[in-house]
PDB file of C-alpha atoms and ligand atoms in Angstrom:
ATOM      1  CA  MET A   1     -79.553  21.587 -28.632  1.00  0.00           C
ATOM      2  CA  ARG A   2     -80.533  25.177 -29.185  1.00  0.00           C
ATOM      3  CA  PHE A   3     -84.252  25.916 -28.932  1.00  0.00           C
ATOM      4  CA  SER A   4     -84.821  22.596 -27.154  1.00  0.00           C
ATOM      5  CA  ASP A   5     -87.232  24.347 -24.804  1.00  0.00           C
ATOM      6  CA  LEU A   6     -89.391  25.600 -27.688  1.00  0.00           C
ATOM      7  CA  PRO A   7     -92.136  22.937 -27.314  1.00  0.00           C
ATOM      8  CA  GLU A   8     -92.590  23.835 -23.670  1.00  0.00           C
ATOM      9  CA  ARG A   9     -92.553  27.567 -24.340  1.00  0.00           C
ATOM     10  CA  LEU A  10     -95.094  27.040 -27.102  1.00  0.00           C
ATOM     11  CA  ARG A  11     -97.414  25.075 -24.818  1.00  0.00           C
ATOM     12  CA  GLU A  12     -97.376  27.938 -22.348  1.00  0.00           C
ATOM     13  CA  VAL A  13     -97.986  30.497 -25.075  1.00  0.00           C
ATOM     14  CA  ARG A  14    -100.930  28.513 -26.434  1.00  0.00           C
ATOM     15  CA  ASP A  15    -102.453  28.299 -22.965  1.00  0.00           C
ATOM     16  CA  ARG A  16    -102.154  32.067 -22.600  1.00  0.00           C
ATOM     17  CA  ILE A  17    -103.703  32.542 -26.043  1.00  0.00           C
ATOM     18  CA  ASP A  18    -106.620  30.219 -25.238  1.00  0.00           C
ATOM     19  CA  ALA A  19    -107.305  32.082 -21.996  1.00  0.00           C
ATOM     20  CA  ALA A  20    -107.177  35.423 -23.832  1.00  0.00           C
ATOM     21  CA  VAL A  21    -109.643  34.184 -26.477  1.00  0.00           C
ATOM     22  CA  GLN A  22    -112.015  33.239 -23.671  1.00  0.00           C
ATOM     23  CA  ARG A  23    -111.691  36.632 -21.986  1.00  0.00           C
ATOM     24  CA  GLY A  24    -112.059  38.562 -25.225  1.00  0.00           C
ATOM     25  CA  GLY A  25    -115.131  36.745 -26.477  1.00  0.00           C
ATOM     26  CA  HIS A  26    -114.315  37.019 -30.188  1.00  0.00           C
ATOM     27  CA  ARG A  27    -114.181  33.211 -30.539  1.00  0.00           C
ATOM     28  CA  GLN A  28    -111.511  33.470 -33.230  1.00  0.00           C
ATOM     29  CA  ARG A  29    -108.878  30.925 -34.239  1.00  0.00           C
ATOM     30  CA  VAL A  30    -105.378  32.200 -33.543  1.00  0.00           C
ATOM     31  CA  THR A  31    -102.329  31.241 -35.596  1.00  0.00           C
ATOM     32  CA  VAL A  32     -98.889  31.667 -34.078  1.00  0.00           C
ATOM     33  CA  VAL A  33     -96.387  33.141 -36.532  1.00  0.00           C
ATOM     34  CA  ALA A  34     -92.906  32.193 -35.295  1.00  0.00           C
ATOM     35  CA  VAL A  35     -90.645  35.203 -35.814  1.00  0.00           C
ATOM     36  CA  THR A  36     -87.179  33.834 -36.522  1.00  0.00           C
ATOM     37  CA  LYS A  37     -85.401  37.048 -37.537  1.00  0.00           C
ATOM     38  CA  THR A  38     -81.727  37.241 -36.487  1.00  0.00           C
ATOM     39  CA  HIS A  39     -81.767  33.515 -35.686  1.00  0.00           C
ATOM     40  CA  GLY A  40     -80.422  30.986 -38.168  1.00  0.00           C
ATOM     41  CA  PRO A  41     -82.330  28.407 -40.207  1.00  0.00           C
ATOM     42  CA  GLU A  42     -82.142  26.046 -37.216  1.00  0.00           C
ATOM     43  CA  ALA A  43     -84.807  28.205 -35.560  1.00  0.00           C
ATOM     44  CA  VAL A  44     -87.123  27.516 -38.498  1.00  0.00           C
ATOM     45  CA  ASP A  45     -86.395  23.796 -38.249  1.00  0.00           C
ATOM     46  CA  ALA A  46     -87.147  23.895 -34.519  1.00  0.00           C
ATOM     47  CA  ALA A  47     -90.415  25.708 -35.235  1.00  0.00           C
ATOM     48  CA  LEU A  48     -91.438  23.071 -37.774  1.00  0.00           C
ATOM     49  CA  GLN A  49     -90.619  20.286 -35.360  1.00  0.00           C
ATOM     50  CA  ALA A  50     -92.701  21.961 -32.680  1.00  0.00           C
ATOM     51  CA  GLY A  51     -95.649  22.076 -35.061  1.00  0.00           C
ATOM     52  CA  LEU A  52     -95.370  25.705 -36.142  1.00  0.00           C
ATOM     53  CA  GLN A  53     -95.651  26.048 -39.899  1.00  0.00           C
ATOM     54  CA  ASP A  54     -96.031  29.814 -40.060  1.00  0.00           C
ATOM     55  CA  VAL A  55     -92.725  31.657 -39.949  1.00  0.00           C
ATOM     56  CA  GLY A  56     -92.213  35.431 -40.013  1.00  0.00           C
ATOM     57  CA  GLU A  57     -89.209  37.399 -41.167  1.00  0.00           C
ATOM     58  CA  ASN A  58     -88.865  41.170 -41.282  1.00  0.00           C
ATOM     59  CA  ARG A  59     -86.181  41.387 -43.970  1.00  0.00           C
ATOM     60  CA  VAL A  60     -86.488  40.035 -47.479  1.00  0.00           C
ATOM     61  CA  GLN A  61     -82.836  39.054 -47.897  1.00  0.00           C
ATOM     62  CA  GLU A  62     -82.671  37.181 -44.599  1.00  0.00           C
ATOM     63  CA  ALA A  63     -85.905  35.386 -45.439  1.00  0.00           C
ATOM     64  CA  LEU A  64     -84.682  34.305 -48.872  1.00  0.00           C
ATOM     65  CA  GLU A  65     -81.524  32.840 -47.348  1.00  0.00           C
ATOM     66  CA  LYS A  66     -83.561  30.802 -44.883  1.00  0.00           C
ATOM     67  CA  MET A  67     -85.957  29.657 -47.607  1.00  0.00           C
ATOM     68  CA  ASP A  68     -82.978  28.176 -49.423  1.00  0.00           C
ATOM     69  CA  ALA A  69     -81.629  26.509 -46.284  1.00  0.00           C
ATOM     70  CA  VAL A  70     -84.856  25.016 -44.938  1.00  0.00           C
ATOM     71  CA  HIS A  71     -86.744  22.128 -46.443  1.00  0.00           C
ATOM     72  CA  GLY A  72     -90.219  21.581 -45.189  1.00  0.00           C
ATOM     73  CA  ALA A  73     -93.698  22.963 -45.567  1.00  0.00           C
ATOM     74  CA  VAL A  74     -93.199  26.473 -44.225  1.00  0.00           C
ATOM     75  CA  ARG A  75     -95.700  29.265 -44.767  1.00  0.00           C
ATOM     76  CA  TRP A  76     -93.503  32.357 -45.045  1.00  0.00           C
ATOM     77  CA  HIS A  77     -94.752  35.687 -43.732  1.00  0.00           C
ATOM     78  CA  LEU A  78     -93.077  38.987 -44.510  1.00  0.00           C
ATOM     79  CA  ILE A  79     -93.748  41.153 -41.456  1.00  0.00           C
ATOM     80  CA  GLY A  80     -91.297  44.051 -41.869  1.00  0.00           C
ATOM     81  CA  HIS A  81     -91.259  47.090 -44.098  1.00  0.00           C
ATOM     82  CA  LEU A  82     -90.810  46.211 -47.756  1.00  0.00           C
ATOM     83  CA  GLN A  83     -88.815  48.488 -50.020  1.00  0.00           C
ATOM     84  CA  ARG A  84     -90.416  48.952 -53.389  1.00  0.00           C
ATOM     85  CA  ASN A  85     -87.238  47.888 -55.192  1.00  0.00           C
ATOM     86  CA  LYS A  86     -87.634  44.485 -53.540  1.00  0.00           C
ATOM     87  CA  ALA A  87     -91.307  44.120 -54.444  1.00  0.00           C
ATOM     88  CA  LYS A  88     -90.447  41.458 -57.046  1.00  0.00           C
ATOM     89  CA  GLN A  89     -89.658  39.059 -54.188  1.00  0.00           C
ATOM     90  CA  VAL A  90     -93.174  39.107 -52.735  1.00  0.00           C
ATOM     91  CA  THR A  91     -94.088  36.079 -54.818  1.00  0.00           C
ATOM     92  CA  ARG A  92     -91.838  34.049 -52.498  1.00  0.00           C
ATOM     93  CA  PHE A  93     -94.074  34.813 -49.500  1.00  0.00           C
ATOM     94  CA  ASP A  94     -97.426  33.347 -48.528  1.00  0.00           C
ATOM     95  CA  LEU A  95     -98.573  36.521 -46.790  1.00  0.00           C
ATOM     96  CA  VAL A  96     -97.139  40.042 -46.830  1.00  0.00           C
ATOM     97  CA  HIS A  97     -98.229  41.822 -43.627  1.00  0.00           C
ATOM     98  CA  SER A  98     -96.700  45.190 -44.287  1.00  0.00           C
ATOM     99  CA  ILE A  99     -98.466  47.046 -47.102  1.00  0.00           C
ATOM    100  CA  ASP A 100     -97.917  50.475 -45.606  1.00  0.00           C
ATOM    101  CA  SER A 101     -98.398  52.933 -48.490  1.00  0.00           C
ATOM    102  CA  PRO A 102    -100.407  53.287 -51.704  1.00  0.00           C
ATOM    103  CA  ARG A 103     -97.190  53.217 -53.753  1.00  0.00           C
ATOM    104  CA  LEU A 104     -96.109  49.921 -52.222  1.00  0.00           C
ATOM    105  CA  ALA A 105     -99.598  48.502 -52.787  1.00  0.00           C
ATOM    106  CA  ASP A 106     -99.314  49.484 -56.444  1.00  0.00           C
ATOM    107  CA  ALA A 107     -95.848  47.945 -56.796  1.00  0.00           C
ATOM    108  CA  VAL A 108     -97.012  44.656 -55.264  1.00  0.00           C
ATOM    109  CA  ASN A 109    -100.158  44.702 -57.370  1.00  0.00           C
ATOM    110  CA  GLN A 110     -98.032  45.047 -60.470  1.00  0.00           C
ATOM    111  CA  VAL A 111     -95.859  42.090 -59.463  1.00  0.00           C
ATOM    112  CA  GLY A 112     -98.902  39.922 -58.756  1.00  0.00           C
ATOM    113  CA  SER A 113    -100.531  40.921 -62.033  1.00  0.00           C
ATOM    114  CA  GLN A 114     -97.426  40.088 -64.036  1.00  0.00           C
ATOM    115  CA  ALA A 115     -97.051  36.751 -62.257  1.00  0.00           C
ATOM    116  CA  ASN A 116    -100.715  36.059 -62.896  1.00  0.00           C
ATOM    117  CA  ARG A 117    -101.111  35.162 -59.255  1.00  0.00           C
ATOM    118  CA  PRO A 118    -102.560  37.608 -56.738  1.00  0.00           C
ATOM    119  CA  VAL A 119    -100.306  38.262 -53.730  1.00  0.00           C
ATOM    120  CA  ASP A 120    -102.003  37.798 -50.349  1.00  0.00           C
ATOM    121  CA  VAL A 121    -101.466  40.950 -48.304  1.00  0.00           C
ATOM    122  CA  LEU A 122    -102.463  42.727 -45.128  1.00  0.00           C
ATOM    123  CA  VAL A 123    -102.887  46.468 -44.965  1.00  0.00           C
ATOM    124  CA  GLN A 124    -100.794  47.938 -42.164  1.00  0.00           C
ATOM    125  CA  VAL A 125    -102.556  50.589 -40.095  1.00  0.00           C
ATOM    126  CA  ASN A 126    -100.969  53.278 -37.972  1.00  0.00           C
ATOM    127  CA  VAL A 127    -103.694  53.917 -35.437  1.00  0.00           C
ATOM    128  CA  VAL A 128    -102.011  56.392 -33.105  1.00  0.00           C
ATOM    129  CA  GLY A 129    -100.059  58.283 -35.760  1.00  0.00           C
ATOM    130  CA  GLU A 130     -96.555  57.146 -34.819  1.00  0.00           C
ATOM    131  CA  GLU A 131     -94.184  59.070 -37.046  1.00  0.00           C
ATOM    132  CA  THR A 132     -91.479  56.412 -36.897  1.00  0.00           C
ATOM    133  CA  LYS A 133     -93.817  53.820 -38.364  1.00  0.00           C
ATOM    134  CA  GLY A 134     -95.462  53.491 -41.725  1.00  0.00           C
ATOM    135  CA  GLY A 135     -99.009  52.472 -42.298  1.00  0.00           C
ATOM    136  CA  PHE A 136    -102.374  53.951 -43.121  1.00  0.00           C
ATOM    137  CA  ALA A 137    -104.181  56.310 -40.792  1.00  0.00           C
ATOM    138  CA  LEU A 138    -107.654  54.966 -40.024  1.00  0.00           C
ATOM    139  CA  GLU A 139    -109.231  57.974 -41.782  1.00  0.00           C
ATOM    140  CA  THR A 140    -107.550  57.026 -45.054  1.00  0.00           C
ATOM    141  CA  LEU A 141    -108.477  53.368 -44.986  1.00  0.00           C
ATOM    142  CA  GLN A 142    -111.908  53.635 -46.590  1.00  0.00           C
ATOM    143  CA  ALA A 143    -110.431  55.439 -49.597  1.00  0.00           C
ATOM    144  CA  GLU A 144    -107.516  53.003 -49.880  1.00  0.00           C
ATOM    145  CA  GLY A 145    -109.878  50.057 -49.556  1.00  0.00           C
ATOM    146  CA  GLU A 146    -111.958  51.449 -52.419  1.00  0.00           C
ATOM    147  CA  ARG A 147    -108.883  52.135 -54.497  1.00  0.00           C
ATOM    148  CA  LEU A 148    -107.687  48.544 -54.055  1.00  0.00           C
ATOM    149  CA  GLN A 149    -111.008  47.052 -55.129  1.00  0.00           C
ATOM    150  CA  GLY A 150    -109.812  46.982 -58.718  1.00  0.00           C
ATOM    151  CA  SER A 151    -106.384  45.486 -58.018  1.00  0.00           C
ATOM    152  CA  ALA A 152    -106.201  42.048 -59.609  1.00  0.00           C
ATOM    153  CA  GLY A 153    -102.593  41.489 -58.545  1.00  0.00           C
ATOM    154  CA  LEU A 154    -103.226  41.468 -54.824  1.00  0.00           C
ATOM    155  CA  CYS A 155    -105.750  40.041 -52.441  1.00  0.00           C
ATOM    156  CA  VAL A 156    -106.462  41.998 -49.239  1.00  0.00           C
ATOM    157  CA  ARG A 157    -106.686  39.368 -46.507  1.00  0.00           C
ATOM    158  CA  GLY A 158    -106.881  41.701 -43.534  1.00  0.00           C
ATOM    159  CA  VAL A 159    -105.085  44.236 -41.385  1.00  0.00           C
ATOM    160  CA  MET A 160    -101.794  44.395 -39.517  1.00  0.00           C
ATOM    161  CA  ALA A 161    -101.031  46.676 -36.588  1.00  0.00           C
ATOM    162  CA  MET A 162     -98.140  47.278 -34.245  1.00  0.00           C
ATOM    163  CA  ALA A 163     -98.453  48.991 -30.896  1.00  0.00           C
ATOM    164  CA  PRO A 164     -95.916  51.554 -29.681  1.00  0.00           C
ATOM    165  CA  LEU A 165     -93.087  49.891 -27.763  1.00  0.00           C
ATOM    166  CA  ASP A 166     -93.970  51.237 -24.329  1.00  0.00           C
ATOM    167  CA  ALA A 167     -97.742  51.429 -24.742  1.00  0.00           C
ATOM    168  CA  ASP A 168     -99.951  51.221 -21.655  1.00  0.00           C
ATOM    169  CA  GLU A 169    -103.050  49.051 -21.728  1.00  0.00           C
ATOM    170  CA  ASP A 170    -105.372  51.868 -22.847  1.00  0.00           C
ATOM    171  CA  THR A 171    -103.141  52.571 -25.830  1.00  0.00           C
ATOM    172  CA  LEU A 172    -102.890  48.867 -26.671  1.00  0.00           C
ATOM    173  CA  ARG A 173    -106.675  48.582 -26.719  1.00  0.00           C
ATOM    174  CA  ARG A 174    -106.979  51.726 -28.826  1.00  0.00           C
ATOM    175  CA  VAL A 175    -104.468  50.394 -31.384  1.00  0.00           C
ATOM    176  CA  PHE A 176    -105.826  46.839 -31.522  1.00  0.00           C
ATOM    177  CA  GLY A 177    -109.480  47.902 -31.404  1.00  0.00           C
ATOM    178  CA  GLY A 178    -108.763  50.409 -34.181  1.00  0.00           C
ATOM    179  CA  ALA A 179    -107.205  47.678 -36.300  1.00  0.00           C
ATOM    180  CA  ARG A 180    -110.297  45.523 -35.780  1.00  0.00           C
ATOM    181  CA  ARG A 181    -112.530  48.339 -37.022  1.00  0.00           C
ATOM    182  CA  ALA A 182    -110.209  48.845 -39.981  1.00  0.00           C
ATOM    183  CA  ARG A 183    -110.737  45.197 -40.904  1.00  0.00           C
ATOM    184  CA  GLU A 184    -114.497  45.800 -40.696  1.00  0.00           C
ATOM    185  CA  THR A 185    -114.168  48.654 -43.182  1.00  0.00           C
ATOM    186  CA  LEU A 186    -112.284  46.432 -45.644  1.00  0.00           C
ATOM    187  CA  LEU A 187    -114.795  43.589 -45.206  1.00  0.00           C
ATOM    188  CA  GLU A 188    -117.679  45.961 -45.906  1.00  0.00           C
ATOM    189  CA  LEU A 189    -115.953  46.960 -49.142  1.00  0.00           C
ATOM    190  CA  GLY A 190    -115.957  43.317 -50.197  1.00  0.00           C
ATOM    191  CA  HIS A 191    -112.327  42.398 -49.509  1.00  0.00           C
ATOM    192  CA  PRO A 192    -111.814  38.899 -48.013  1.00  0.00           C
ATOM    193  CA  ALA A 193    -110.231  40.615 -45.015  1.00  0.00           C
ATOM    194  CA  THR A 194    -110.679  38.059 -42.267  1.00  0.00           C
ATOM    195  CA  GLU A 195    -107.200  38.254 -40.728  1.00  0.00           C
ATOM    196  CA  LEU A 196    -106.014  40.526 -37.954  1.00  0.00           C
ATOM    197  CA  SER A 197    -102.240  40.396 -37.430  1.00  0.00           C
ATOM    198  CA  MET A 198    -101.393  41.980 -34.107  1.00  0.00           C
ATOM    199  CA  GLY A 199     -99.618  41.117 -30.904  1.00  0.00           C
ATOM    200  CA  MET A 200     -95.939  40.504 -30.191  1.00  0.00           C
ATOM    201  CA  SER A 201     -94.218  38.869 -27.230  1.00  0.00           C
ATOM    202  CA  ASN A 202     -95.003  41.644 -24.794  1.00  0.00           C
ATOM    203  CA  ASP A 203     -98.574  42.455 -25.821  1.00  0.00           C
ATOM    204  CA  PHE A 204    -100.105  39.399 -27.501  1.00  0.00           C
ATOM    205  CA  GLU A 205    -102.646  38.651 -24.788  1.00  0.00           C
ATOM    206  CA  VAL A 206    -104.328  42.039 -25.142  1.00  0.00           C
ATOM    207  CA  ALA A 207    -104.177  41.665 -28.928  1.00  0.00           C
ATOM    208  CA  VAL A 208    -105.913  38.286 -28.742  1.00  0.00           C
ATOM    209  CA  GLU A 209    -108.531  39.706 -26.389  1.00  0.00           C
ATOM    210  CA  GLU A 210    -109.174  42.336 -29.069  1.00  0.00           C
ATOM    211  CA  GLY A 211    -109.560  39.725 -31.806  1.00  0.00           C
ATOM    212  CA  ALA A 212    -106.107  38.947 -33.235  1.00  0.00           C
ATOM    213  CA  THR A 213    -106.065  35.955 -35.615  1.00  0.00           C
ATOM    214  CA  LEU A 214    -102.286  36.053 -36.220  1.00  0.00           C
ATOM    215  CA  VAL A 215     -99.822  36.768 -33.429  1.00  0.00           C
ATOM    216  CA  ARG A 216     -96.198  37.435 -34.395  1.00  0.00           C
ATOM    217  CA  LEU A 217     -93.997  35.982 -31.672  1.00  0.00           C
ATOM    218  CA  GLY A 218     -90.217  35.978 -31.469  1.00  0.00           C
ATOM    219  CA  THR A 219     -88.688  36.479 -28.030  1.00  0.00           C
ATOM    220  CA  VAL A 220     -91.261  34.532 -26.055  1.00  0.00           C
ATOM    221  CA  LEU A 221     -90.558  31.464 -28.221  1.00  0.00           C
ATOM    222  CA  PHE A 222     -86.862  31.692 -29.082  1.00  0.00           C
ATOM    223  CA  GLY A 223     -85.423  33.844 -26.302  1.00  0.00           C
ATOM    224  CA  ALA A 224     -83.761  37.228 -26.618  1.00  0.00           C
ATOM    225  CA  ARG A 225     -82.218  38.212 -29.919  1.00  0.00           C
ATOM    226  CA  GLU A 226     -78.555  39.148 -29.956  1.00  0.00           C
ATOM    227  CA  ALA A 227     -78.544  41.696 -32.761  1.00  0.00           C
ATOM    228  CA  SER A 228     -81.206  44.364 -32.594  1.00  0.00           C
ATOM    229  CA  ALA A 229     -83.759  44.127 -35.360  1.00  0.00           C
TER     230      ALA A 229
HETATM  231  C1  PLP B   1     -89.548  41.333 -34.409  1.00  0.00           C
HETATM  232  C2  PLP B   1     -90.975  41.491 -34.739  1.00  0.00           C
HETATM  233  C3  PLP B   1     -91.960  40.781 -34.030  1.00  0.00           C
HETATM  234  C4  PLP B   1     -91.661  39.843 -32.877  1.00  0.00           C
HETATM  235  O1  PLP B   1     -91.198  40.554 -31.779  1.00  0.00           O
HETATM  236  P1  PLP B   1     -91.033  39.857 -30.335  1.00  0.00           P
HETATM  237  O2  PLP B   1     -91.189  40.992 -29.397  1.00  0.00           O
HETATM  238  O3  PLP B   1     -89.673  39.266 -30.293  1.00  0.00           O
HETATM  239  O4  PLP B   1     -92.097  38.852 -30.193  1.00  0.00           O
HETATM  240  C5  PLP B   1     -93.271  40.951 -34.417  1.00  0.00           C
HETATM  241  N1  PLP B   1     -93.618  41.777 -35.436  1.00  0.00           N
HETATM  242  C6  PLP B   1     -92.706  42.471 -36.133  1.00  0.00           C
HETATM  243  C7  PLP B   1     -93.165  43.355 -37.227  1.00  0.00           C
HETATM  244  C8  PLP B   1     -91.353  42.354 -35.807  1.00  0.00           C
HETATM  245  O5  PLP B   1     -90.445  43.052 -36.512  1.00  0.00           O
END
């Protein structure tokens, strides 16, 4: 069976997470978000069977297809960039990690307002100013946090960050530490921003040391992806 080694991989990952929580001293609870992109619905089923209820997808269309194919109590996370013309679909997700511009925040707010149900979101930060990535610069976060205070259609649950692909440890700590301070800013403004989504297969231990509450893991759980995504 495909993914038959998932339970064992997960045990190892959880051990590494526990050790990183100890080292980091933030005493947080860490939720593993199983990133199933490019894999079929059977990866979601395997995740559920292994006890993982949080599943992350980076494309709306692919996620919707899996939602239709999988039956079970999955919490769906949208972790990739969301185009504004797909904003209507955010009501299908339990948490949208990738609010990366004021215009997208407004579009999602409008959807949540119309549905009469606030959409849970994370604000994506771009700590080191990577041009290939979206997200808010730390200097703009206070203003955006204030602007979103009046948004009844969304609920700011925290911050999401992604480190550059080839980042050294100093850069990782700068990105993840910056994201933690960004969450502080949002909390001080009164948002219920307790979550910190950061850490992927190759950098999750540093992210957890810096306080991550959600780690988004694909390769380390499911093996290498065939298509690039
Ligand atoms: C693909 C992806 C991940 C998981 O990446 P791995 O390196 O396979 O763990 C995490 N976050 C986002 C935003 C992704 O697109």
